[in-house]
Coordinates of C-alpha atoms in Angstrom, one line a residue:
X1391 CA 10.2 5.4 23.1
X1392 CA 7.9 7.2 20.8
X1393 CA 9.3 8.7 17.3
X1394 CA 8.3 11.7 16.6
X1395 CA 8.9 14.3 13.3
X1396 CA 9.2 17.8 13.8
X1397 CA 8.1 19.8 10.7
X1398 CA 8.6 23.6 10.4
X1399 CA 9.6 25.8 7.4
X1400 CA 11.3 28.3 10.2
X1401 CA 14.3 27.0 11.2
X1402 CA 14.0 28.7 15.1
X1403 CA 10.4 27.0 15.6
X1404 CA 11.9 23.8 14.4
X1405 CA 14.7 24.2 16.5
X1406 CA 12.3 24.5 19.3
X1407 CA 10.4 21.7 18.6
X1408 CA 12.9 19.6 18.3
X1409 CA 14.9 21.0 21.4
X1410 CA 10.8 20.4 23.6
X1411 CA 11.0 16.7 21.8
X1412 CA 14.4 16.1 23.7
X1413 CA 13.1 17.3 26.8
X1414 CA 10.2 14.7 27.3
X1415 CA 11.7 11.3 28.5
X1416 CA 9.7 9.1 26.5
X1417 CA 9.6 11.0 23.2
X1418 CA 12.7 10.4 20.7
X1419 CA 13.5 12.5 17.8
X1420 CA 13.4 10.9 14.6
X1421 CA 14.4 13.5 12.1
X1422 CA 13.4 17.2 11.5
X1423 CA 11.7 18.8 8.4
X1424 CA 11.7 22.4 6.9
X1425 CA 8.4 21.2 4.4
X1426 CA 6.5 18.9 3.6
X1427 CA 8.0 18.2 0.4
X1428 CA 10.7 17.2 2.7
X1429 CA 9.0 15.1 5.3
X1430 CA 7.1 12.9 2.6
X1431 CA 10.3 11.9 1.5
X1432 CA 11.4 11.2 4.8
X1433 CA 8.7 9.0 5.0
X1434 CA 9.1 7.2 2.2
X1435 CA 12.0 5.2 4.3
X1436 CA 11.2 6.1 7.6
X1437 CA 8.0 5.7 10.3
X1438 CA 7.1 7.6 13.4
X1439 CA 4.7 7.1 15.8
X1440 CA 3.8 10.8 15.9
X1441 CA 4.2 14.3 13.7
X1442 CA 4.5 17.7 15.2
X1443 CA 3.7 20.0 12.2
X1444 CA 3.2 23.2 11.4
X1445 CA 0.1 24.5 9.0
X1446 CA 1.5 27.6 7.3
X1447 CA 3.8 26.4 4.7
X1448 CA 4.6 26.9 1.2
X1449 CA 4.0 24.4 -1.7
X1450 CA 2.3 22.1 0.6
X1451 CA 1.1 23.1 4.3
X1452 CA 0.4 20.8 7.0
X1453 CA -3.0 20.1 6.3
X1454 CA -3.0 18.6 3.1
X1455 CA 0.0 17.0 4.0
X1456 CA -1.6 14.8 6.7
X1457 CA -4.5 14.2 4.3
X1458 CA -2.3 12.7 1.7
X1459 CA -0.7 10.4 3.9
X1460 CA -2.4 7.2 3.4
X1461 CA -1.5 6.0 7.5
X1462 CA -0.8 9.4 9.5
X1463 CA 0.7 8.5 12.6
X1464 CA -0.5 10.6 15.6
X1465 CA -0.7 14.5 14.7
X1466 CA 0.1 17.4 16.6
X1467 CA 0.0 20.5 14.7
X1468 CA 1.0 24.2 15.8
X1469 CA 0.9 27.2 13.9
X1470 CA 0.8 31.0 14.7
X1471 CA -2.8 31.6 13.5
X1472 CA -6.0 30.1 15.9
X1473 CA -8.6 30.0 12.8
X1474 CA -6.7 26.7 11.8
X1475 CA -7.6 25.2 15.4
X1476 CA -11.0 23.5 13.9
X1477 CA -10.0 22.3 10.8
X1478 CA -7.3 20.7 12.5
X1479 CA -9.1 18.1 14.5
X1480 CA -11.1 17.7 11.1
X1481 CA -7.9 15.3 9.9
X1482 CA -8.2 14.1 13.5
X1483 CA -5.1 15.6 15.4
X1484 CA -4.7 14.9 18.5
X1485 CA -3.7 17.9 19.5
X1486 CA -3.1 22.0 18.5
X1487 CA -0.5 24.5 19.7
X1488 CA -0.6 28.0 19.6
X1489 CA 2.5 29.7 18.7
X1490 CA 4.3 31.0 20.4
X1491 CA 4.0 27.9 22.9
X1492 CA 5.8 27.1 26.1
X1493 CA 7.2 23.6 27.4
X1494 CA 4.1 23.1 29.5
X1495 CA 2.3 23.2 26.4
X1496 CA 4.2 20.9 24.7
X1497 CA 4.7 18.4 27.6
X1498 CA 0.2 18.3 27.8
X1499 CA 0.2 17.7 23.9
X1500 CA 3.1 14.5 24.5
X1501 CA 1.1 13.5 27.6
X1502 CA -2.0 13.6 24.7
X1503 CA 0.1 11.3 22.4
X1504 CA 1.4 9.0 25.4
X1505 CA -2.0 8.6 26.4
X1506 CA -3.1 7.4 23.1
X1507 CA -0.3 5.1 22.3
X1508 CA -0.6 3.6 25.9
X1509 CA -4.5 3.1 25.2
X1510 CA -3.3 1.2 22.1
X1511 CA -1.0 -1.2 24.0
X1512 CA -3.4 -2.0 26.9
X1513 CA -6.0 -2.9 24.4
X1514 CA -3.7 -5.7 22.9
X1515 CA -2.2 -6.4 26.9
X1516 CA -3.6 -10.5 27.8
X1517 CA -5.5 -8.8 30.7
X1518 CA -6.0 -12.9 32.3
X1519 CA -5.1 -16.6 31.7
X1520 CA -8.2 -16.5 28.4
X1521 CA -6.5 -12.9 27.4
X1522 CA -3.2 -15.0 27.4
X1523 CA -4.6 -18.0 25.3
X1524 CA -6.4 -15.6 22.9
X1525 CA -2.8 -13.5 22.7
X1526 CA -0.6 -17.2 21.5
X1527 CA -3.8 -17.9 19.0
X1528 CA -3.3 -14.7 17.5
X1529 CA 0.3 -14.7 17.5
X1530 CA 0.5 -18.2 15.6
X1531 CA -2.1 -16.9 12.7
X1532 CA -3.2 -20.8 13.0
X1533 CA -5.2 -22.6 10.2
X1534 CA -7.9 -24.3 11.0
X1535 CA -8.1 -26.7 13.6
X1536 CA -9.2 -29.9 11.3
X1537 CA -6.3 -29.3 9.2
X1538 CA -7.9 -28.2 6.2
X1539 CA -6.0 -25.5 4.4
X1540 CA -8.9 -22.0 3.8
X1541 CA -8.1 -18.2 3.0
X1542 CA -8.2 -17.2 6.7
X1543 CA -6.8 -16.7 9.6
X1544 CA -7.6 -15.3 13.4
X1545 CA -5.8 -11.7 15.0
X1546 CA -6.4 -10.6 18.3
X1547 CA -7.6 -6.7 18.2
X1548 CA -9.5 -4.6 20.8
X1549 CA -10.0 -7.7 23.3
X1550 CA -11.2 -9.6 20.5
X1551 CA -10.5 -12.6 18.1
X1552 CA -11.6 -11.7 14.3
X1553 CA -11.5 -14.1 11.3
X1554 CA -9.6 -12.2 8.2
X1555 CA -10.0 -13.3 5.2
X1556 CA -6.3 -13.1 3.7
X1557 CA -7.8 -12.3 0.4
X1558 CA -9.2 -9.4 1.7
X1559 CA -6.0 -8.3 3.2
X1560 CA -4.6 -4.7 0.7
X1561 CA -1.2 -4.2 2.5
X1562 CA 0.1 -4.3 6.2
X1563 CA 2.1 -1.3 7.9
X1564 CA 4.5 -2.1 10.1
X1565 CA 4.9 0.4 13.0
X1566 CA 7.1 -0.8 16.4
X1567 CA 6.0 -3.9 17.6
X1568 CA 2.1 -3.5 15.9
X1569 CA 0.6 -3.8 12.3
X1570 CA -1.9 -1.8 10.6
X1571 CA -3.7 -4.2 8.3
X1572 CA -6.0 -2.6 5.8
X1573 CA -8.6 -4.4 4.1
X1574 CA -10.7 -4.0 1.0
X1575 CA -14.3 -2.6 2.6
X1576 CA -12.9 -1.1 5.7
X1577 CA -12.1 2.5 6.0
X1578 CA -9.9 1.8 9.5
X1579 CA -7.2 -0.6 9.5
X1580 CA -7.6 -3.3 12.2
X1581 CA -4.6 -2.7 14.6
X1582 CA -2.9 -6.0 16.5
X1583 CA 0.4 -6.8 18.9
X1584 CA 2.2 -8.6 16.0
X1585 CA 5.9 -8.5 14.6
X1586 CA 6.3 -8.5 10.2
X1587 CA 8.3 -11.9 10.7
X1588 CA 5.6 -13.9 12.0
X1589 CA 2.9 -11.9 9.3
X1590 CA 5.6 -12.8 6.2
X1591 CA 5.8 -16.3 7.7
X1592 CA 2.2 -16.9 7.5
X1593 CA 0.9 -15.0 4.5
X1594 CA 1.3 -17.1 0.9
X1595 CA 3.1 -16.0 -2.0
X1596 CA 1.2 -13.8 -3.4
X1597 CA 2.2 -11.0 -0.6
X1598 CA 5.6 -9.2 -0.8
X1599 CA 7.6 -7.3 1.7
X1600 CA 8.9 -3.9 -0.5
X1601 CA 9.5 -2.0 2.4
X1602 CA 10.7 -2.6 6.1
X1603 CA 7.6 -1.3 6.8
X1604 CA 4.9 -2.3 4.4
X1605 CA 3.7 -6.0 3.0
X1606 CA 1.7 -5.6 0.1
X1607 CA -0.4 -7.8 -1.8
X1608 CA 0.6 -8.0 -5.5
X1609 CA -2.9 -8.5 -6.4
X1610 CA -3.8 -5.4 -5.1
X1611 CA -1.5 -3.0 -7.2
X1612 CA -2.7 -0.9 -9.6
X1613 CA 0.5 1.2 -10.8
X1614 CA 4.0 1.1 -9.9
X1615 CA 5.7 4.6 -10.2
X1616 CA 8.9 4.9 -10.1
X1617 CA 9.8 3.6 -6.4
X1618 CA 6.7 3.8 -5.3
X1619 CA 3.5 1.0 -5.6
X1620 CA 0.1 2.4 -5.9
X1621 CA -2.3 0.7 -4.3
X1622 CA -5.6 3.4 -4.8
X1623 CA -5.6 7.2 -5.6
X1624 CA -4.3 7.8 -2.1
X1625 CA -2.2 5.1 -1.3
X1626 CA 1.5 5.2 -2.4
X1627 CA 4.0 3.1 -0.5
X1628 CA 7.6 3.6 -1.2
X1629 CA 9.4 0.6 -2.5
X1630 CA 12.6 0.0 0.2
X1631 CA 16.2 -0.2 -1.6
X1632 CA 16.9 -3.9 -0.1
X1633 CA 13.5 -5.1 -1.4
X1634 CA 14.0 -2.9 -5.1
X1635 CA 15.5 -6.7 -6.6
X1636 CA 13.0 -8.8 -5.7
X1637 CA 10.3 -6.8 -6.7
X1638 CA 11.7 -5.8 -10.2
X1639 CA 12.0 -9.3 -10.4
X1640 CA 8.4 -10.0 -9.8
X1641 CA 7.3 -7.7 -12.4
X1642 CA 9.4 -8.9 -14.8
X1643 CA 7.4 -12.4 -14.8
X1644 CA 4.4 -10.0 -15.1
X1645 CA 5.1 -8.1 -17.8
X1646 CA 3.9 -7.7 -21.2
X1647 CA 5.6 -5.6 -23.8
X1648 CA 9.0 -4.2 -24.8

């Protein structure tokens, strides 16, 4: 199933998005926003795999919304006025509806998002016996094969094997059964078939799960505010309530001051 988030500041064009989301068999309904005040927040425990939102909005509309967030998931937006229709694919949407929209509409814009998601999968699919033996080398995140301990180790992404140097690594996103790993140099996070147990299992102590869905590296941080940890000016990951202990308790060892 995908997760979606259905964001609207009128509650009859949320009603209907959510209500369309229902109606597609492979689309699942993970919560329902009036802003995007309210969605970020939403977020900050939460991940989807996909975001119908509408542009028009007070205090924060759609677009800048989707720019701050420092992952978007898969955007669809839909709004009631066609000038927004390029700017929209300039934060890389997927898609754009018209209001007022029909089901047919909808369903092409979830076809759109399936399609994507599917393409994502089938990239990370062992496609023969190699694919297969490249898929368990990823999965184990092996050392080296003479035994000798270094700062790296191998993920399988886009039918290929690629060295990481765990140093490099800024913090990893889980989403479903993938990660997101974002490194330092590299605007696009490198995207692999890989569960957060077998990541936390291999990474060294300087990482730290605060969320169920992030692993940061404490090296990395450069402010912690309030629940959040700031990673760069647009980077703010939420700090997860079952984590909150053992980060606090990290920082105390850190700290310097009254």
């Amino acid at each position: 199933m995908i997760k979606c988030l259905a964001i609207d500041d009128e509650p009859l064009a949320l009603q209907q998005v959510a209500a369309y989301i229902k109606k597609i068999p492979f689309l699942e309904l993970a919560g329902e926003c009036q802003s995007a005040i309210e969605a970020k927040r939403f977020l900050e425990n939460d991940t989807v795999d996909a975001i119908f939102c509408d542009i028009n909005m007070p205090d924060l509309n759609g677009m800048d919304f989707v720019r701050s967030l420092a992952a978007p998931p898969i955007i669809v937006f839909t709004t009631a006025y066609s000038e927004y229709a390029v700017e929209g694919y300039k934060v890389d949407a997927i898609d754009y509806l018209l209001k007022p929209f029909g089901l047919d509409d909808f369903k092409r814009a979830a076809n759109k998002i399936k399609e994507r998601i599917d393409m994502e999968r089938l990239a990370y699919s062992p496609q023969s016996a190699q694919g297969q033996e490249q898929q368990n080398t990823a999965t184990a995140l092996l050392p080296p094969a003479n035994g000798e301990r270094d700062d790296t180790i191998f993920i399988k992404t886009e039918y290929k094997v690629v060295r990481i140097s765990i140093s490099d690594i800024r913090y990893i996103e889980g989403m479903s059964e993938y990660l997101r790993i974002y490194l330092e140099g590299m605007a696009k996070p490198i995207i692999t078939l890989l569960s957060m147990k077998k990541m936390e299992e291999r990474l060294p102590g300087a990482f730290m799960r605060i969320h169920r869905s992030y692993i940061i590296n404490l090296t990395k941080i450069q402010e912690v505010n309030k629940n959040r940890v700031i990673m760069d000016a647009n980077t703010y990951l939420p700090i997860g309530d079952m984590y909150k202990e053992e980060f606090n308790k990290f920082l105390s060892t850190k700290f310097l001051g009254k």
